[in-house]
Short mmCIF file of C-alpha atoms in Angstrom, two decimals:
data_model
loop_
_atom_site.label_atom_id
_atom_site.label_comp_id
_atom_site.label_asym_id
_atom_site.label_seq_id
_atom_site.Cartn_x
_atom_site.Cartn_y
_atom_site.Cartn_z
CA MET T 5 5.83 -39.10 -62.52
CA SER T 6 7.32 -40.24 -58.77
CA VAL T 7 5.13 -42.62 -56.45
CA GLU T 8 5.12 -40.06 -53.92
CA THR T 9 3.12 -37.63 -56.27
CA ALA T 10 1.04 -40.86 -57.47
CA GLY T 11 -2.73 -39.52 -57.41
CA TRP T 12 -2.45 -36.17 -56.44
CA PRO T 13 -3.50 -33.28 -58.82
CA ARG T 14 -1.46 -31.87 -62.15
CA ALA T 15 -0.66 -28.72 -63.48
CA ASP T 16 1.00 -28.48 -67.15
CA VAL T 17 3.28 -25.07 -67.01
CA ILE T 18 5.25 -23.57 -69.90
CA VAL T 19 7.10 -20.52 -69.68
CA ARG T 20 8.96 -18.21 -72.40
CA ASP T 21 11.28 -16.12 -73.10
CA ASP T 22 8.92 -13.77 -74.51
CA GLY T 23 7.17 -13.38 -70.48
CA SER T 24 4.73 -15.90 -71.94
CA GLY T 25 3.71 -18.28 -70.76
CA GLN T 26 0.23 -20.92 -69.41
CA VAL T 27 -1.44 -22.66 -66.68
CA THR T 28 -3.01 -25.96 -67.21
CA ILE T 29 -4.57 -27.66 -64.73
CA ASN T 30 -8.10 -30.02 -64.69
CA GLY T 31 -8.49 -28.88 -68.09
CA GLN T 32 -8.51 -25.50 -66.61
CA THR T 33 -5.60 -23.53 -69.12
CA VAL T 34 -5.18 -19.72 -68.04
CA PRO T 35 -3.22 -17.62 -70.31
CA VAL T 36 0.13 -16.21 -68.63
CA TYR T 37 1.80 -12.58 -70.02
CA ARG T 38 3.61 -9.96 -68.65
CA ASN T 39 6.87 -8.65 -69.74
CA SER T 40 10.09 -10.61 -69.13
CA LEU T 41 10.78 -14.50 -68.32
CA GLY T 42 11.37 -14.46 -64.52
CA GLU T 43 7.77 -11.81 -64.23
CA ALA T 44 6.11 -15.26 -66.12
CA ARG T 45 8.05 -17.80 -64.54
CA SER T 46 6.32 -16.12 -60.80
CA GLU T 47 2.86 -15.69 -62.42
CA VAL T 48 2.54 -19.37 -62.57
CA MET T 49 4.63 -20.50 -59.32
CA ARG T 50 1.44 -18.32 -57.62
CA LEU T 51 -1.52 -19.75 -59.32
CA VAL T 52 -0.34 -23.41 -58.63
CA MET T 53 0.42 -22.57 -54.90
CA GLU T 54 -3.48 -20.81 -54.44
CA PHE T 55 -4.61 -23.53 -56.08
CA SER T 56 -2.64 -26.55 -53.97
CA ALA T 57 -4.14 -24.44 -51.03
CA SER T 58 -7.68 -23.84 -52.16
CA VAL T 59 -7.97 -28.14 -53.11
CA GLY T 60 -5.31 -28.80 -49.98
CA LEU T 61 -3.90 -31.10 -51.87
CA ALA T 62 0.53 -31.22 -53.69
CA VAL T 63 0.47 -30.34 -56.69
CA GLU T 64 2.55 -32.12 -59.52
CA VAL T 65 4.37 -29.79 -62.13
CA GLN T 66 5.51 -31.01 -65.02
CA ALA T 67 7.79 -27.58 -66.10
CA LEU T 68 8.16 -26.32 -69.81
CA GLY T 69 10.93 -23.92 -70.13
CA PRO T 70 13.48 -22.13 -72.54
CA GLU T 71 15.84 -24.83 -70.31
CA GLY T 72 13.94 -27.75 -71.07
CA PRO T 73 11.40 -30.10 -68.88
CA THR T 74 11.07 -30.09 -64.91
CA GLY T 75 9.31 -31.71 -62.24
CA LEU T 76 8.20 -29.72 -59.17
CA THR T 77 5.63 -30.67 -56.38
CA VAL T 78 4.15 -28.09 -55.24
CA HIS T 79 2.47 -28.60 -51.14
CA PRO T 80 -1.12 -27.31 -49.76
CA ASP T 81 2.07 -24.67 -46.82
CA GLY T 82 3.96 -23.33 -49.91
CA ARG T 83 6.77 -26.39 -50.51
CA VAL T 84 8.62 -26.65 -53.49
CA VAL T 85 10.30 -29.96 -53.98
CA GLN T 86 11.77 -30.99 -57.24
CA ASP T 87 11.63 -35.10 -57.90
CA GLY T 88 15.12 -35.47 -57.90
CA GLY T 89 16.69 -32.48 -56.58
CA ALA T 90 16.51 -28.97 -55.11
CA GLY T 91 17.12 -27.29 -58.08
CA ALA T 92 14.63 -26.19 -59.86
CA ALA T 93 12.38 -25.90 -56.58
CA GLN T 94 15.22 -22.71 -55.55
CA ALA T 95 14.56 -21.08 -58.93
CA ALA T 96 10.61 -21.52 -58.89
CA GLN T 97 10.79 -20.47 -54.26
CA ALA T 98 12.95 -17.40 -56.41
CA ALA T 99 10.73 -16.44 -58.63
CA LEU T 100 7.52 -15.96 -56.92
CA PRO T 101 6.65 -12.53 -54.54
CA GLN T 102 7.82 -12.03 -51.06
CA SER T 103 4.47 -12.51 -49.90
CA LEU T 104 4.49 -15.70 -51.30
CA ALA T 105 7.66 -17.08 -50.17
CA GLN T 106 7.01 -20.30 -48.96
CA PRO T 107 9.79 -22.42 -46.70
CA VAL T 108 10.45 -25.95 -49.62
CA ALA T 109 13.12 -28.67 -49.82
CA PRO T 110 14.58 -31.27 -51.78
CA ALA T 111 12.45 -34.78 -52.33
CA GLN T 112 13.29 -37.30 -49.79
CA PRO T 113 13.08 -40.58 -50.03
CA ALA T 114 10.36 -42.52 -48.76
CA HIS T 115 11.70 -43.38 -45.88
CA ALA T 116 13.49 -40.26 -44.68
CA GLY T 117 12.73 -38.33 -41.67
CA PRO T 118 11.68 -34.96 -41.94
CA ALA T 119 13.03 -32.56 -44.48
CA HIS T 120 16.31 -30.63 -43.89
CA ALA T 121 16.05 -26.39 -43.72
CA GLY T 122 17.76 -25.80 -46.90
CA PRO T 123 18.82 -23.04 -49.46
CA PRO T 124 15.38 -21.17 -50.45
CA PRO T 125 14.30 -23.48 -53.77
CA ALA T 126 12.81 -22.38 -56.89
CA VAL T 127 11.06 -22.44 -61.06
CA PRO T 128 12.88 -23.52 -63.93
CA GLY T 129 16.04 -21.91 -64.49
CA ALA T 130 15.15 -18.83 -62.98
CA GLY T 131 18.36 -18.23 -62.18
CA ALA T 132 19.39 -16.86 -65.91
CA ALA T 133 20.16 -13.57 -67.06
CA VAL T 134 18.14 -11.52 -67.55
CA PRO T 135 18.48 -10.99 -71.61
CA GLN T 136 19.88 -7.28 -72.22
CA ARG T 137 17.99 -5.37 -75.40
CA THR T 138 19.05 -6.55 -78.50
CA SER T 139 18.75 -3.96 -81.25
CA VAL T 140 16.61 -5.17 -83.89
CA MET T 141 19.84 -4.64 -85.84
CA GLY T 142 21.42 -7.33 -84.79
CA HIS T 143 23.43 -4.92 -82.08
CA ALA T 144 23.62 -5.50 -78.03
CA ASP T 145 22.78 -2.06 -76.41
CA GLN T 146 22.80 -1.78 -72.41
CA PRO T 147 20.78 -3.65 -69.59
CA GLY T 148 18.23 -1.71 -69.59
CA ALA T 149 16.10 0.42 -66.50
CA GLY T 150 14.11 -2.84 -64.64
CA GLN T 151 16.93 -4.91 -65.09
CA HIS T 152 18.55 -6.96 -62.44
CA ALA T 153 21.53 -9.20 -62.82
CA ALA T 154 20.89 -12.57 -60.97
CA ALA T 155 22.80 -13.54 -58.33
CA PRO T 156 26.31 -15.66 -58.99
CA ASN T 157 24.58 -18.97 -57.87
CA GLY T 158 22.08 -18.71 -60.20
CA VAL T 159 19.24 -18.66 -58.08
CA GLY T 160 17.48 -15.01 -57.82
CA GLN T 161 17.18 -12.16 -55.12
CA HIS T 162 14.55 -13.64 -52.41
CA GLY T 163 16.14 -15.77 -49.98
CA VAL T 164 13.49 -18.11 -47.40
CA SER T 165 13.89 -17.36 -43.68
CA PRO T 166 14.25 -20.86 -42.10
CA HIS T 167 12.38 -20.12 -39.10
CA GLY T 168 9.91 -22.65 -37.37
CA VAL T 169 12.03 -25.34 -38.77
CA GLY T 170 13.58 -27.48 -35.81
CA GLN T 171 16.48 -29.98 -36.51
CA PRO T 172 16.05 -33.06 -38.13
CA GLY T 173 14.74 -36.30 -36.51
CA LEU T 174 13.92 -34.70 -32.68
CA PRO T 175 10.57 -33.79 -32.27
CA PRO T 176 9.38 -30.08 -30.82
CA GLU T 177 10.16 -29.66 -28.18
CA ALA T 178 6.65 -29.10 -25.64
CA PRO T 179 5.45 -25.32 -24.84
CA PRO T 180 6.03 -24.96 -20.73
CA GLN T 181 2.56 -24.75 -19.37
CA ASP T 182 0.81 -21.86 -18.40
CA PRO T 183 -0.71 -21.30 -14.75
CA ARG T 184 -2.39 -18.52 -14.42
CA ASP T 185 -6.21 -19.24 -13.87
CA PRO T 186 -7.97 -20.02 -17.64
CA ARG T 187 -10.65 -17.36 -16.09
CA ASP T 188 -8.55 -14.60 -16.02
CA PRO T 189 -6.32 -14.89 -18.91
CA GLN T 190 -4.83 -11.13 -19.20
CA GLY T 191 -3.59 -12.21 -15.78
CA PRO T 192 0.40 -11.35 -15.21
CA ALA T 193 2.26 -14.58 -15.30
CA PRO T 194 4.09 -16.17 -12.65
CA GLN T 195 8.11 -15.17 -12.33
CA GLY T 196 10.25 -17.04 -14.39
CA MET T 197 6.51 -18.29 -16.89
CA PRO T 198 8.31 -17.05 -20.74
CA GLN T 199 5.87 -14.62 -23.04
CA GLN T 200 4.35 -16.02 -25.48
CA ASN T 201 4.91 -12.92 -28.48
CA VAL T 202 6.17 -14.63 -31.59
CA PRO T 203 8.18 -11.86 -33.56
CA GLN T 204 6.57 -11.54 -37.20
CA GLN T 205 9.07 -13.11 -38.83
CA ASP T 206 9.13 -16.67 -37.47
CA ARG T 207 4.75 -16.45 -37.74
CA ALA T 208 3.21 -19.65 -39.98
CA PRO T 209 3.18 -17.42 -43.09
CA GLN T 210 0.13 -16.79 -45.11
CA ARG T 211 -1.94 -18.87 -47.10
CA PRO T 212 -2.56 -17.32 -50.66
CA GLY T 213 -5.94 -17.68 -51.49
CA ALA T 214 -7.61 -19.34 -54.62
CA SER T 215 -7.47 -19.12 -57.88
CA PHE T 216 -9.37 -21.15 -59.29
CA GLY T 217 -11.85 -21.61 -56.62
CA ALA T 218 -12.51 -22.06 -52.72
CA GLN T 219 -11.28 -18.81 -50.80
CA ALA T 220 -8.24 -19.60 -48.56
CA PRO T 221 -9.26 -19.06 -45.27
CA GLU T 222 -7.34 -15.96 -43.31
CA THR T 223 -3.97 -17.14 -40.91
CA GLU T 224 -3.65 -13.84 -38.94
CA SER T 225 -4.24 -14.29 -35.61
CA PRO T 226 -7.47 -12.85 -33.80
CA PHE T 227 -6.25 -12.56 -30.01
CA ARG T 228 -3.71 -10.41 -31.32
CA PRO T 229 -3.01 -7.38 -28.92
CA GLY T 230 -6.68 -4.97 -28.46
CA HIS T 231 -8.14 -7.66 -30.83
CA ASP T 232 -12.37 -8.45 -30.32
CA GLY T 233 -11.90 -12.42 -31.20
CA GLY T 234 -12.93 -10.87 -35.07
CA ARG T 235 -15.98 -10.29 -34.68
CA ARG T 236 -16.08 -6.79 -35.74
CA ASP T 237 -13.52 -6.59 -37.64
CA ASN T 238 -14.57 -9.76 -39.79
CA ARG T 239 -18.08 -9.19 -39.98
CA ARG T 240 -19.01 -8.82 -43.17
CA SER T 241 -21.19 -5.42 -44.37
CA PHE T 242 -24.56 -6.65 -45.37
CA LEU T 243 -24.58 -4.04 -48.71
CA VAL T 244 -21.24 -6.46 -50.47
CA GLN T 245 -22.49 -9.21 -53.22
CA ASP T 246 -19.98 -11.37 -54.65
CA ARG T 247 -20.56 -10.54 -58.33
CA LEU T 248 -21.77 -13.49 -60.24
CA ASP T 249 -20.16 -14.21 -63.59
CA GLU T 250 -22.27 -14.13 -66.48
CA PRO T 251 -22.91 -17.68 -68.01
CA ALA T 252 -19.56 -18.88 -70.35
CA THR T 253 -19.95 -18.39 -74.05
CA GLN T 254 -17.03 -19.81 -75.54
CA GLY T 255 -15.90 -23.78 -76.41
CA VAL T 256 -17.30 -26.29 -74.36
CA ARG T 257 -18.19 -24.81 -71.34
CA GLY T 258 -20.33 -22.00 -73.83
CA VAL T 259 -22.46 -25.42 -75.14
CA LEU T 260 -23.23 -26.58 -71.94
CA ALA T 261 -24.47 -23.33 -70.97
CA ARG T 262 -26.69 -22.94 -74.38
CA VAL T 263 -28.62 -25.89 -73.53
CA GLY T 264 -29.27 -24.88 -69.88
CA LEU T 265 -26.72 -25.99 -67.77
CA ARG T 266 -25.01 -22.35 -65.78
CA VAL T 267 -21.62 -23.54 -66.74
CA ARG T 268 -18.87 -20.42 -65.21
CA PRO T 269 -16.68 -19.60 -68.49
CA GLY T 270 -13.53 -20.96 -68.12
CA GLU T 271 -9.39 -18.60 -67.49
CA THR T 272 -8.73 -17.89 -70.77
CA GLU T 273 -12.49 -16.47 -70.95
CA ARG T 274 -12.27 -14.52 -67.92
CA ALA T 275 -9.36 -13.50 -68.57
CA GLU T 276 -11.02 -11.33 -72.20
CA ARG T 277 -13.58 -11.11 -70.23
CA ALA T 278 -11.67 -9.09 -67.70
CA ASP T 279 -9.51 -6.60 -70.97
CA GLU T 280 -13.35 -6.02 -71.69
CA GLN T 281 -13.86 -4.76 -68.39
CA VAL T 282 -10.28 -2.44 -68.81
CA VAL T 283 -11.36 -1.16 -71.96
CA SER T 284 -14.92 -0.33 -71.15
CA GLN T 285 -14.49 2.00 -68.24
CA HIS T 286 -14.75 6.32 -68.67
CA TRP T 287 -12.27 8.01 -66.90
CA PRO T 288 -12.72 11.67 -65.65
CA GLY T 289 -11.63 14.23 -68.70
CA PRO T 290 -10.55 13.30 -71.70
CA ARG T 291 -7.83 11.10 -72.78
CA THR T 292 -5.18 11.51 -75.61
CA ILE T 293 -3.20 8.97 -77.64
CA SER T 294 -1.11 10.01 -79.68
CA ILE T 295 0.39 6.77 -82.50
CA VAL T 296 3.94 7.37 -83.62
CA ASN T 297 7.16 5.37 -85.73
CA GLY T 298 9.09 7.82 -87.62
CA LYS T 299 9.46 5.21 -90.36
CA GLY T 300 6.54 5.20 -93.22
CA GLY T 301 4.48 1.63 -93.69
CA ALA T 302 4.61 0.85 -89.91
CA GLY T 303 1.19 0.60 -89.39
CA LYS T 304 0.22 3.64 -87.32
CA THR T 305 -3.17 4.46 -89.36
CA PRO T 306 -3.78 0.58 -88.83
CA ALA T 307 -3.59 1.29 -85.04
CA THR T 308 -5.37 4.46 -85.02
CA VAL T 309 -8.16 3.01 -86.21
CA LEU T 310 -8.83 -0.59 -84.51
CA LEU T 311 -7.14 0.74 -81.00
CA SER T 312 -10.34 3.32 -81.60
CA ALA T 313 -12.50 0.44 -82.28
CA VAL T 314 -11.73 -1.73 -79.62
CA PHE T 315 -12.60 1.95 -77.45
CA SER T 316 -15.93 2.66 -78.77
CA SER T 317 -17.04 -0.90 -79.16
CA HIS T 318 -16.63 -1.71 -75.63
CA GLY T 319 -17.33 1.77 -73.36
CA GLY T 320 -19.74 3.48 -75.78
CA SER T 321 -19.74 6.59 -77.72
CA GLY T 322 -16.83 9.59 -77.44
CA VAL T 323 -14.15 8.46 -79.10
CA VAL T 324 -12.21 9.97 -82.39
CA ALA T 325 -9.49 9.37 -84.77
CA TRP T 326 -6.89 12.59 -85.74
CA ASP T 327 -4.37 12.55 -89.00
CA ASN T 328 -1.98 15.12 -87.56
CA ASN T 329 -0.11 14.45 -90.72
CA GLN T 330 0.58 17.21 -93.46
CA THR T 331 2.48 14.59 -95.84
CA ARG T 332 -0.70 12.67 -96.99
CA GLY T 333 -1.66 11.09 -94.99
CA THR T 334 -4.14 8.10 -96.09
CA LEU T 335 -6.62 7.31 -92.61
CA GLY T 336 -9.33 8.49 -94.40
CA TRP T 337 -8.81 6.53 -96.99
CA ARG T 338 -8.81 3.44 -94.23
CA THR T 339 -12.22 4.09 -92.58
CA GLU T 340 -15.42 5.37 -93.82
CA GLN T 341 -16.56 8.12 -95.42
CA GLY T 342 -19.17 10.27 -94.03
CA PRO T 343 -22.79 12.04 -95.55
CA HIS T 344 -19.51 14.89 -96.90
CA GLU T 345 -16.46 16.01 -98.23
CA ALA T 346 -14.81 17.83 -95.00
CA THR T 347 -11.41 17.26 -93.50
CA LEU T 348 -9.46 18.62 -90.77
CA LEU T 349 -8.72 22.37 -92.79
CA ASP T 350 -12.18 22.78 -93.03
CA LEU T 351 -13.12 22.36 -88.68
CA ILE T 352 -10.17 25.11 -88.17
CA PRO T 353 -12.01 28.29 -89.28
CA GLN T 354 -15.04 27.09 -87.20
CA THR T 355 -13.12 26.83 -83.64
CA GLU T 356 -13.85 29.19 -82.46
CA HIS T 357 -17.72 28.15 -82.62
CA PHE T 358 -16.87 24.57 -81.49
CA LEU T 359 -15.52 26.27 -78.66
CA GLY T 360 -17.91 28.65 -77.39
CA PRO T 361 -21.48 28.50 -75.57
CA THR T 362 -24.04 27.78 -78.31
CA ALA T 363 -22.32 25.09 -80.22
CA GLN T 364 -24.03 20.93 -80.47
CA LEU T 365 -21.47 18.29 -80.76
CA ALA T 366 -24.30 17.04 -83.24
CA ASP T 367 -23.06 20.58 -85.47
CA LEU T 368 -20.42 18.18 -85.71
CA ALA T 369 -21.58 15.78 -88.30
CA TRP T 370 -21.08 17.84 -90.79
CA PHE T 371 -16.38 17.86 -90.04
CA VAL T 372 -16.01 14.16 -88.80
CA HIS T 373 -16.97 11.20 -90.63
CA HIS T 374 -18.76 8.76 -88.15
CA GLN T 375 -17.95 4.71 -88.41
CA SER T 376 -21.03 3.08 -88.44
CA ARG T 377 -19.47 -0.48 -87.53
CA ASP T 378 -17.64 0.35 -85.19
CA ARG T 379 -19.15 3.66 -84.22
CA PHE T 380 -16.64 5.70 -83.66
CA ASP T 381 -15.16 9.04 -85.40
CA VAL T 382 -13.27 10.55 -87.50
CA LEU T 383 -10.94 13.99 -88.01
CA ARG T 384 -9.59 13.53 -91.62
CA SER T 385 -6.38 15.69 -93.17
CA LYS T 386 -6.86 16.53 -96.86
CA PRO T 387 -3.93 13.75 -98.81
CA MET T 388 -4.87 14.79 -102.13
CA ALA T 389 -3.72 18.07 -101.62
CA LEU T 390 0.73 18.82 -101.67
CA ALA T 391 1.96 19.36 -97.49
CA HIS T 392 2.66 23.60 -98.70
CA GLU T 393 -1.49 23.75 -98.90
CA GLN T 394 -2.45 22.13 -95.99
CA ARG T 395 0.13 23.19 -93.60
CA ILE T 396 -0.77 23.44 -89.83
CA SER T 397 0.47 25.84 -87.18
CA SER T 398 1.30 24.97 -83.12
CA GLU T 399 -1.95 27.42 -83.10
CA ASP T 400 -4.03 25.44 -84.88
CA VAL T 401 -3.36 22.69 -83.54
CA ASP T 402 -4.22 23.33 -79.85
CA ALA T 403 -7.55 24.60 -81.77
CA ILE T 404 -8.80 20.89 -83.57
CA HIS T 405 -7.35 20.28 -79.69
CA ALA T 406 -9.44 22.31 -77.84
CA VAL T 407 -12.71 20.71 -79.89
CA LEU T 408 -12.41 16.73 -79.69
CA ALA T 409 -11.70 17.18 -76.81
CA LYS T 410 -15.01 19.15 -75.70
CA TYR T 411 -16.59 17.24 -77.32
CA TYR T 412 -15.02 14.10 -76.58
CA ARG T 413 -13.86 11.65 -73.68
CA MET T 414 -10.88 9.46 -76.17
CA ILE T 415 -8.94 11.28 -78.67
CA PHE T 416 -6.52 8.62 -80.73
CA ILE T 417 -4.04 10.85 -83.38
CA ASP T 418 -2.47 9.31 -86.38
CA SER T 419 0.85 11.22 -86.38
CA GLY T 420 3.16 11.62 -89.18
CA ASN T 421 6.86 11.00 -90.50
CA ASP T 422 8.56 13.79 -89.96
CA GLU T 423 9.18 14.03 -85.83
CA SER T 424 10.32 17.75 -86.05
CA ASP T 425 6.92 19.16 -87.90
CA PRO T 426 5.28 21.68 -85.15
CA MET T 427 2.19 19.15 -85.86
CA TRP T 428 4.09 16.20 -84.24
CA LEU T 429 5.97 18.09 -81.25
CA ARG T 430 2.92 19.74 -80.16
CA MET T 431 0.87 16.47 -81.09
CA ILE T 432 3.40 15.49 -78.29
CA ASP T 433 2.60 18.69 -75.72
CA HIS T 434 -1.57 17.12 -75.51
CA THR T 435 -0.36 13.56 -75.14
CA ASP T 436 -1.98 11.15 -72.26
CA GLN T 437 -0.15 7.95 -73.10
CA LEU T 438 2.71 7.02 -76.54
CA VAL T 439 1.62 3.79 -78.55
CA VAL T 440 4.69 2.66 -80.74
CA ALA T 441 3.33 0.92 -83.66
CA THR T 442 5.50 -1.63 -85.43
CA SER T 443 5.67 -4.42 -87.71
CA THR T 444 8.55 -6.73 -87.77
CA ARG T 445 11.01 -5.22 -89.93
CA ASP T 446 14.31 -4.51 -88.75
CA ASP T 447 13.52 -0.08 -90.17
CA HIS T 448 10.07 -0.39 -88.73
CA ALA T 449 10.92 -1.44 -85.42
CA GLU T 450 14.85 -0.25 -84.51
CA ALA T 451 12.52 3.63 -85.58
CA GLY T 452 10.31 3.08 -83.11
CA ALA T 453 13.00 1.99 -80.97
CA LEU T 454 15.58 5.17 -81.47
CA LEU T 455 12.38 7.26 -80.93
CA LEU T 456 11.19 5.99 -77.56
CA GLU T 457 15.31 6.32 -76.97
CA ALA T 458 15.22 10.36 -77.77
CA LEU T 459 12.38 11.01 -76.14
CA ALA T 460 14.03 9.88 -73.26
CA ASN T 461 16.41 12.90 -73.04
CA ARG T 462 13.78 15.65 -74.26
CA GLY T 463 11.95 16.82 -71.12
CA GLU T 464 10.48 15.36 -68.21
CA HIS T 465 7.09 15.48 -70.36
CA MET T 466 8.70 12.92 -73.31
CA ALA T 467 10.65 10.95 -71.35
CA ASP T 468 7.65 10.10 -68.86
CA LEU T 469 5.60 8.76 -72.12
CA ALA T 470 8.90 6.88 -73.56
CA ARG T 471 8.51 5.36 -69.57
CA LYS T 472 5.04 4.02 -70.18
CA ALA T 473 4.95 3.55 -73.60
CA VAL T 474 3.06 0.94 -74.81
CA VAL T 475 4.56 -1.19 -78.66
CA VAL T 476 1.95 -2.72 -80.74
CA VAL T 477 3.94 -5.45 -83.20
CA SER T 478 2.16 -6.58 -86.26
CA GLN T 479 2.95 -9.32 -88.36
CA SER T 480 2.43 -7.04 -91.42
CA ASP T 481 5.08 -9.07 -93.67
CA PRO T 482 2.59 -12.84 -93.75
CA LYS T 483 5.42 -14.59 -94.51
CA ALA T 484 6.54 -14.00 -91.03
CA THR T 485 7.49 -16.37 -88.18
CA PRO T 486 5.86 -16.60 -84.90
CA ALA T 487 9.93 -16.17 -84.08
CA ASP T 488 9.69 -13.31 -85.60
CA LEU T 489 7.47 -11.42 -83.47
CA ARG T 490 8.89 -12.68 -80.48
CA ARG T 491 12.58 -11.34 -81.04
CA VAL T 492 10.53 -7.80 -81.88
CA ALA T 493 8.84 -7.82 -78.32
CA GLN T 494 11.80 -8.64 -77.02
CA GLY T 495 13.71 -5.99 -77.87
CA TYR T 496 11.57 -3.23 -76.72
CA ARG T 497 10.72 -4.88 -73.13
CA SER T 498 13.40 -3.20 -71.90
CA LEU T 499 12.12 0.24 -72.78
CA ALA T 500 8.41 -0.05 -72.82
CA ARG T 501 5.72 -0.34 -69.90
CA GLU T 502 3.86 -3.00 -72.08
CA VAL T 503 4.38 -5.19 -75.69
CA VAL T 504 1.65 -6.81 -77.44
CA THR T 505 2.27 -8.70 -80.36
CA VAL T 506 -1.03 -9.15 -83.20
CA PRO T 507 -0.51 -11.91 -86.13
CA PHE T 508 -1.14 -12.08 -90.18
CA ASP T 509 -4.51 -10.89 -90.96
CA PRO T 510 -5.48 -10.61 -94.14
CA ALA T 511 -8.19 -7.99 -93.48
CA MET T 512 -5.42 -6.11 -92.04
CA VAL T 513 -3.50 -5.34 -95.21
CA ASP T 514 -6.19 -3.22 -97.84
CA GLY T 515 -8.57 -1.41 -97.76
CA GLN T 516 -11.51 -0.28 -95.45
CA LEU T 517 -10.18 -1.18 -92.21
CA VAL T 518 -13.05 -2.86 -89.57
CA TYR T 519 -12.27 -4.30 -86.24
CA ARG T 520 -15.21 -7.11 -86.96
CA ALA T 521 -13.45 -7.99 -90.23
CA LEU T 522 -10.57 -9.15 -88.85
CA ARG T 523 -10.28 -13.27 -87.30
CA PRO T 524 -11.32 -14.17 -83.59
CA GLN T 525 -7.55 -14.30 -82.85
CA THR T 526 -6.73 -10.77 -83.87
CA ARG T 527 -9.16 -9.40 -81.95
CA ARG T 528 -8.53 -10.85 -78.97
CA ALA T 529 -4.86 -8.92 -80.21
CA TRP T 530 -6.14 -5.25 -80.28
CA LEU T 531 -8.29 -6.50 -77.29
CA ALA T 532 -4.96 -6.77 -75.33
CA ALA T 533 -3.45 -3.46 -76.32
CA GLY T 534 -6.64 -1.94 -76.04
CA ALA T 535 -5.88 -3.34 -71.78
CA ALA T 536 -2.44 -2.15 -71.88
CA LEU T 537 -3.40 1.15 -73.12
CA ALA T 538 -5.75 1.99 -70.28
CA ARG T 539 -4.11 0.61 -67.81
CA GLY T 540 -1.10 3.62 -68.34
CA PHE T 541 -4.53 5.94 -67.46
#
């Protein structure tokens, strides 16, 4: 640590190739989950800059990225200085969104004058080229949509304006005095007096808000033409109230809260509560989510069950899981059976009744199987029958979907493996959100990737589903490593909107699937998957 930064707050930052990372400040850790390494760098730098601005102190940053450790200092005015050079500081600045870009400078000796305006600074290794999507079978593909090549000098494309930086070693020139009568500020300026019109790009950058505590002050001038000094625009409604956090329940903060101290939750718990809030929403109209992969055993059924449980556990009733499979679908085997053995084959002859005016929701209990612990319903197929004995047409799929859409707000469909089957194709026509389930096995991952690439070329609706798809990578093999999860997840970054990884859990291997029986970290991963899905509605 340099002498210049001694006594300042410290932030420990980690960013990884898969877009994950964390920021730790004053003992509080904020997890970061983004789609790429560059996005993760941008987010961690934003958090550090907001904290520095909120406390009014420079923050010493110890950053660890794929390229190794780097030391930075982030100042309240947005300057980013690297201990010993400007390379990483330039990368850090380039990784920030345009709205947070600030002038920065390399570290200066103690006797040096003001920092020279130099090239825009930035986070460890931000200029690295975006990795291409690599096939899980080992073949490199071309970069997908949304990827950007790095600039030749290794710095991102966000430039930093040098406005406002004077010549080094010279004091700023004093502005000319305005001899106008202060009692008449609107009066004309004397001849030869320059007008005080400052171009928008030359104004001081806005100080970012603080996510770690205090609200940062607004920097917009209230003296613009026609402004009343901010008395009306800045008046806060008497009806607006801040949302108060419930006391902490996790970790040391949770212990303190349970003994009577009002302690706010830490950043990790607040992030979890944010995901819970997202999946608790009720959207206008029903939503249909299809879980797909052309390979059997890729994790479609567990994903169907556990995503249904996430939304029903946090958002309440009105969730159903439908086994849309003509070749021995196992959704009924992995879920709780009700007091009957009815399947979708029994429901099809009754669809006209349920679409009529006299039908009631309670009557569906004769055909669906309620999950007493996870609070959603299951419409089973009949895996004991041969495929030709339960052949279902596209019209049957339409009728079943119409009934479920009338009585449920969310429909999760566990699909079969035959992507040419009329049941599968008609399911896609009704789908609002696609989820690709895969394990860390190469054949499972490649089948899911090929499916997304094929859908992208099958018309506007299927292409839109592929673009906004969510991929869930589950570690079904206990011998798989976190590196295997990251490798498969990285391969999907260019194909899907979001990718979520789920760690191995013995409760997911065999038998009935119950959300509450999973390990805490596994439940948290499925909650994150549900939140990623909900963000697409």
